[in-house]
CSV table of C-alpha atoms in Angstrom, one decimal:
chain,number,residue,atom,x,y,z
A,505,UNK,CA,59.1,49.4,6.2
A,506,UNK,CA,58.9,50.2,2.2
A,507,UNK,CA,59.9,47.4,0.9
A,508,UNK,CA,58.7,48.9,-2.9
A,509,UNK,CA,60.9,52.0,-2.9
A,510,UNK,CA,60.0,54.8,-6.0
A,511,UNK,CA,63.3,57.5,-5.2
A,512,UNK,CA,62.5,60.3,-7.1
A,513,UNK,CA,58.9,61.8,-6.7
A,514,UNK,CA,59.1,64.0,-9.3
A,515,UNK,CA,60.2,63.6,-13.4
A,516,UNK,CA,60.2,66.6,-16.2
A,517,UNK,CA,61.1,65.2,-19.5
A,518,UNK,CA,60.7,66.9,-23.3
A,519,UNK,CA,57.8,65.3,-25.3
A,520,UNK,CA,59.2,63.4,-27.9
A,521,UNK,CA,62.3,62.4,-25.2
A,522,UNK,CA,62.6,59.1,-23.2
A,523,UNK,CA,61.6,58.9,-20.0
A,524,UNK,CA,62.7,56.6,-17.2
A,525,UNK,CA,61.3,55.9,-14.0
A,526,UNK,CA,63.2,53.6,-11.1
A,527,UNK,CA,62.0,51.3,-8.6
A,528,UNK,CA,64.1,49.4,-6.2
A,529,UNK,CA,62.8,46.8,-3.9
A,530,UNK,CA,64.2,45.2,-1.2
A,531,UNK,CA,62.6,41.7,-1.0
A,532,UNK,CA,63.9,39.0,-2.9
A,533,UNK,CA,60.5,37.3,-2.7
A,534,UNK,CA,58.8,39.7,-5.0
A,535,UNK,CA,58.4,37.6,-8.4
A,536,UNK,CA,56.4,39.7,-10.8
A,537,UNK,CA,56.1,43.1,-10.8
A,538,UNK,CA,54.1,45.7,-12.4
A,539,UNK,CA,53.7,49.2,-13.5
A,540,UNK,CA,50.7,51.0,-13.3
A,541,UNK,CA,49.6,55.0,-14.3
A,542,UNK,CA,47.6,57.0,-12.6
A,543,UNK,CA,45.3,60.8,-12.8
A,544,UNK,CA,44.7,62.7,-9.8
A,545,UNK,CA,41.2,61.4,-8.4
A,546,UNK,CA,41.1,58.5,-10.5
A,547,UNK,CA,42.3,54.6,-10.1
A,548,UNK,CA,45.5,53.4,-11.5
A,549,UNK,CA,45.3,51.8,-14.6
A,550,UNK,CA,47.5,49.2,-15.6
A,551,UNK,CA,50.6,49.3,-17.9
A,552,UNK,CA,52.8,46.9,-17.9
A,553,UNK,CA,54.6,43.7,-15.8
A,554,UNK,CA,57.2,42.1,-15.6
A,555,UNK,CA,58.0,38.3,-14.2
A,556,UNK,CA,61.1,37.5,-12.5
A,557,UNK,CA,62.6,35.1,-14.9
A,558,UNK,CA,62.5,37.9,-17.7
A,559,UNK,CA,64.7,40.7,-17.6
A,560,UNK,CA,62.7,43.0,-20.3
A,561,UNK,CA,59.2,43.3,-21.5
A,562,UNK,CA,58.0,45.3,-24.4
A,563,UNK,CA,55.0,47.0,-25.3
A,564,UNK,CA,54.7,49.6,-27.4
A,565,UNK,CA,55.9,52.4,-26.6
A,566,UNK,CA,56.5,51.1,-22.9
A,567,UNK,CA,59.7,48.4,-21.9
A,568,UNK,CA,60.0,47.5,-18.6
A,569,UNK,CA,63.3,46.2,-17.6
A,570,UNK,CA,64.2,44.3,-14.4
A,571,UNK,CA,67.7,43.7,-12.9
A,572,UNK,CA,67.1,41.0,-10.2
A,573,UNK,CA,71.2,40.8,-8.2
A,574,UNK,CA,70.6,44.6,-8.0
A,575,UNK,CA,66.7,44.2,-7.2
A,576,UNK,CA,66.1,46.9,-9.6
A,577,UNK,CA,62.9,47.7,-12.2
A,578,UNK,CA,62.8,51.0,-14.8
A,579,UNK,CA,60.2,51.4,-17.1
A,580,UNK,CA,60.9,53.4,-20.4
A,581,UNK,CA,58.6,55.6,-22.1
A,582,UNK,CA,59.8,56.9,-25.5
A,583,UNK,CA,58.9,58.4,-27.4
A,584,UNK,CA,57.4,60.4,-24.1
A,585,UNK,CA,54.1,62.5,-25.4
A,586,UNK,CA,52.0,64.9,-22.8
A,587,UNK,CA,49.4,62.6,-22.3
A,588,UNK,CA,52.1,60.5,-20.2
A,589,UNK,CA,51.7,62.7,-17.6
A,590,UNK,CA,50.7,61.1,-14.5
A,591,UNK,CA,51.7,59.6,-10.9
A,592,UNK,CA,53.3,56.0,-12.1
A,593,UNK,CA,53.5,53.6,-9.6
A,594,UNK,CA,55.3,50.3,-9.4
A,595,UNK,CA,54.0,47.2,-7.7
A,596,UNK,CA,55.0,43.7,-6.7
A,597,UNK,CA,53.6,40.5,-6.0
A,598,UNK,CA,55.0,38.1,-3.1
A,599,UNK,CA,56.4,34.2,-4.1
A,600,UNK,CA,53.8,32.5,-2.0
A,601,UNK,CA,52.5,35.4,-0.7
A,602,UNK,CA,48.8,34.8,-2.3
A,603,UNK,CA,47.4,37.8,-3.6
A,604,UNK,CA,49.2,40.5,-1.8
A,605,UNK,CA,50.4,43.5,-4.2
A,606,UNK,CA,52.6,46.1,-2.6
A,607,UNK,CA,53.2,49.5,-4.3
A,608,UNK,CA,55.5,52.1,-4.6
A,609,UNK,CA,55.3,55.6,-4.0
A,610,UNK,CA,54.7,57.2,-7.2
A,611,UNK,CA,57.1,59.0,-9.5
A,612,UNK,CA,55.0,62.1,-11.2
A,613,UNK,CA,56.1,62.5,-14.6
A,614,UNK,CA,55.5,65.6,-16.2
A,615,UNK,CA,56.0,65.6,-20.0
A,616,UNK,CA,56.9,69.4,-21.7
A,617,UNK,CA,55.8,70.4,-24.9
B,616,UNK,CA,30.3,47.2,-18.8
B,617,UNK,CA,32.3,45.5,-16.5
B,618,UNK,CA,34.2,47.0,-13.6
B,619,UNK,CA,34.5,48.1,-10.8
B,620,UNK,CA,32.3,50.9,-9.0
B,621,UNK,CA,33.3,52.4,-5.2
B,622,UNK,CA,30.7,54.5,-4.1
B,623,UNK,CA,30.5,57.4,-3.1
B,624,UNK,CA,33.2,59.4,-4.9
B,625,UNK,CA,33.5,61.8,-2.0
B,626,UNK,CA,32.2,61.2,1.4
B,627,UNK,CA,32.3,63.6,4.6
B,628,UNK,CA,31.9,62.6,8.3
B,629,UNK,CA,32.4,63.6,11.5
B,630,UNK,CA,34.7,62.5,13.7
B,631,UNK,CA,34.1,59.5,15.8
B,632,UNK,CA,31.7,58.6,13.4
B,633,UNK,CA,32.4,55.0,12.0
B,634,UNK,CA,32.0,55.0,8.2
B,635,UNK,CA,31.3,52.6,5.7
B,636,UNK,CA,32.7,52.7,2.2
B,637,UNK,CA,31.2,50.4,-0.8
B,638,UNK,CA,33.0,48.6,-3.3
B,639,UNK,CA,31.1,46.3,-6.2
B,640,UNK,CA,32.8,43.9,-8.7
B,641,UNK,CA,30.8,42.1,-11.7
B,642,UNK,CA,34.3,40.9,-13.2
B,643,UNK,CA,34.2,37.5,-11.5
B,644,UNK,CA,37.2,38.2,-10.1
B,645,UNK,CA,38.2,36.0,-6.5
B,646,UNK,CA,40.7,38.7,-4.9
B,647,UNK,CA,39.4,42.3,-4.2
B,648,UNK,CA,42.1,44.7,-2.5
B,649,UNK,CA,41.2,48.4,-0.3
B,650,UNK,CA,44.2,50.8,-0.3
B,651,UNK,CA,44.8,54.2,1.1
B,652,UNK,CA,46.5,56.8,-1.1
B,653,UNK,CA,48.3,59.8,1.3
B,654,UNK,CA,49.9,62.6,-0.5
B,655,UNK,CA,54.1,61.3,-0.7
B,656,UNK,CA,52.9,57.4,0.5
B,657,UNK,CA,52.0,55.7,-2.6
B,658,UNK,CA,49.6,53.0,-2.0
B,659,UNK,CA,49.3,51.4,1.4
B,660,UNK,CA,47.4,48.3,1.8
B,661,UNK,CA,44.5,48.0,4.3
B,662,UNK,CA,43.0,44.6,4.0
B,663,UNK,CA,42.7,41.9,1.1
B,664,UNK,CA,40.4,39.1,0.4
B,665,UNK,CA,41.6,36.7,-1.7
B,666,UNK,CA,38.3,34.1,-2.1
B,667,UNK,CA,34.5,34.6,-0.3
B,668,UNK,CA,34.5,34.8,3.7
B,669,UNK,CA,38.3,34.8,3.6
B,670,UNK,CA,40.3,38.2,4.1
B,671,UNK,CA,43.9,38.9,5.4
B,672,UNK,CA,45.5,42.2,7.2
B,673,UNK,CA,47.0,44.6,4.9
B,674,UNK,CA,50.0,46.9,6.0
B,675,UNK,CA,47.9,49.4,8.1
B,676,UNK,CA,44.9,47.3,9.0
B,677,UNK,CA,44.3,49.4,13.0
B,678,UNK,CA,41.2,51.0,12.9
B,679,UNK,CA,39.7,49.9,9.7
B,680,UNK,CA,37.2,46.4,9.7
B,681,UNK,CA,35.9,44.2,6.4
B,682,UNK,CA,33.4,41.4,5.1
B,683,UNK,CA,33.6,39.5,2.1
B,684,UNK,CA,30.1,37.7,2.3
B,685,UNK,CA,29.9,37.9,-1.7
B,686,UNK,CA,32.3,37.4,-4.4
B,687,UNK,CA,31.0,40.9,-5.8
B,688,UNK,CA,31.0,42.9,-2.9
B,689,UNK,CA,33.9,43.9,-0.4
B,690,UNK,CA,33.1,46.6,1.8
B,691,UNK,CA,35.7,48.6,4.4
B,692,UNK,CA,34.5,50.3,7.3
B,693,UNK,CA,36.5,53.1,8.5
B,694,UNK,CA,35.8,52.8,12.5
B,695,UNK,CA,36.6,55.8,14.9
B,696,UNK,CA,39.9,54.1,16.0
B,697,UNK,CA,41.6,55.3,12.8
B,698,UNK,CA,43.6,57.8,13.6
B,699,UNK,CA,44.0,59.6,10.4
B,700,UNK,CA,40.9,58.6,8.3
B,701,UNK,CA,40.9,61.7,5.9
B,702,UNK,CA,42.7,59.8,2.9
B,703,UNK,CA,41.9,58.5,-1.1
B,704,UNK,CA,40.6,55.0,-0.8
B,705,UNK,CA,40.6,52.8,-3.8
B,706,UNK,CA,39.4,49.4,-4.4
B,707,UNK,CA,40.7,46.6,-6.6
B,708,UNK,CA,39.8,43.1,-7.9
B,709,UNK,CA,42.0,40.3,-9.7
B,710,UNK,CA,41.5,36.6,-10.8
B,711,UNK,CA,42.4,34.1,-8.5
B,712,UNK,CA,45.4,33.2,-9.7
B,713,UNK,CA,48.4,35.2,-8.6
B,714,UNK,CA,50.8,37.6,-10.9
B,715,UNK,CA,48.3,39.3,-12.2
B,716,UNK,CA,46.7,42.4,-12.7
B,717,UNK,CA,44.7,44.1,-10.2
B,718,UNK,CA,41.5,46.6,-11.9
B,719,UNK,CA,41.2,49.7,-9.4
B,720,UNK,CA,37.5,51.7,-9.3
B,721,UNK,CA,37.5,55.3,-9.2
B,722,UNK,CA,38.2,55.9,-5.5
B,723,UNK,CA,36.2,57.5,-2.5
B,724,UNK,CA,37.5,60.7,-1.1
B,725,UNK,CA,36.7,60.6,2.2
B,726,UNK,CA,37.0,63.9,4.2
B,727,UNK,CA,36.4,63.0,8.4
B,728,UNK,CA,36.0,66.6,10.2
């Protein structure tokens, strides 16, 4: 059961375009979510979050936006540059659920010259 | 520095062997995470600790086995029930308090033939 659902594995965006990843989850409980970036063989590094009473967060480059009645979360990378490419994964942590931090799947974003 | 350090990088048993993977903290940090990475899966949760001789079942805790008998230290064993053991493992740590980030080490590759 996925409840942290990343629906497109793959992204292929110009540099210097916007790029967009989607996450949908499926558990009202989540409260704060986050986006992380990761290299083959490495660990993920972390981006950017987002908590539930928000519905954007800015950060350079990098706004995460959330849409909680559609239970929705997109990140935005503009302008995109060839060093964004990498597996992004999205993540969220339970109301009350302690520490537990649920992922995605990945979206690997692929940035063209 | 400060970090996180999972060691080895990349790790080869045989099967039926039970194996034990090492992951050290110096960031202070209460809650340390394992997760399995499988190519298309995203991250899948195995077990979390979220305070010293205290740990909870992840998402696909059969056939793996922890301790937390230090803050700093919170190693998994892989036993020979796993079905599937060849897989990325990572490690991660946060503060106690919840919504935040989670710091992932560099990952053990462990290869069960």
């Amino acid at each position: 059961d996925q409840q942290v659902k990343q629906n497109s594995p793959s992204l292929s965006v110009q540099e210097g375009r916007i790029s967009i990843l989607n996450c949908d989850y499926t558990n009202s409980m989540f409260d704060y979510f986050l986006w992380y970036k990761k290299y083959p063989a490495e660990g993920p590094t972390f981006l950017i979050s987002i908590s539930s009473i928000k519905d954007k967060n800015e950060d350079g480059r990098f706004t995460v936006f959330l849409n909680k009645s559609a239970k929705h979360l997109s990140l935005h990378i503009v302008p995109s540059q060839p060093g964004d490419s990498a597996v992004y994964f999205c993540a969220a942590y339970l109301a009350g659920g302690g520490n537990k931090l649920t992922f995605g799947t990945g979206t690997q974003l692929k940035v063209e010259l | 520095d400060g970090g996180i350090t999972q060691s080895p990088k990349y790790l080869f048993r045989k099967e039926g062997q039970n194996v034990t993977l090492s992951c050290e903290q110096n960031l202070n940090h209460d809650a340390m995470y394992w997760y399995r990475q499988d190519p298309g899966q995203g991250l899948r949760l195995i077990y979390y600790s979220q305070i010293v001789n205290d740990f909870q079942k992840g998402d696909i805790a059969e056939g793996y086995s922890v301790s937390r008998e230090k803050k700093e230290s919170f190693p998994l064993t892989v036993t020979s029930a796993q079905k599937n053991p060849t897989a990325f493992y990572l490690c991660a740590s946060s503060i106690s308090s919840v919504n935040t980030e989670a710091f992932f080490g560099q990952g053990t590759r462990l290869t069960v033939v």
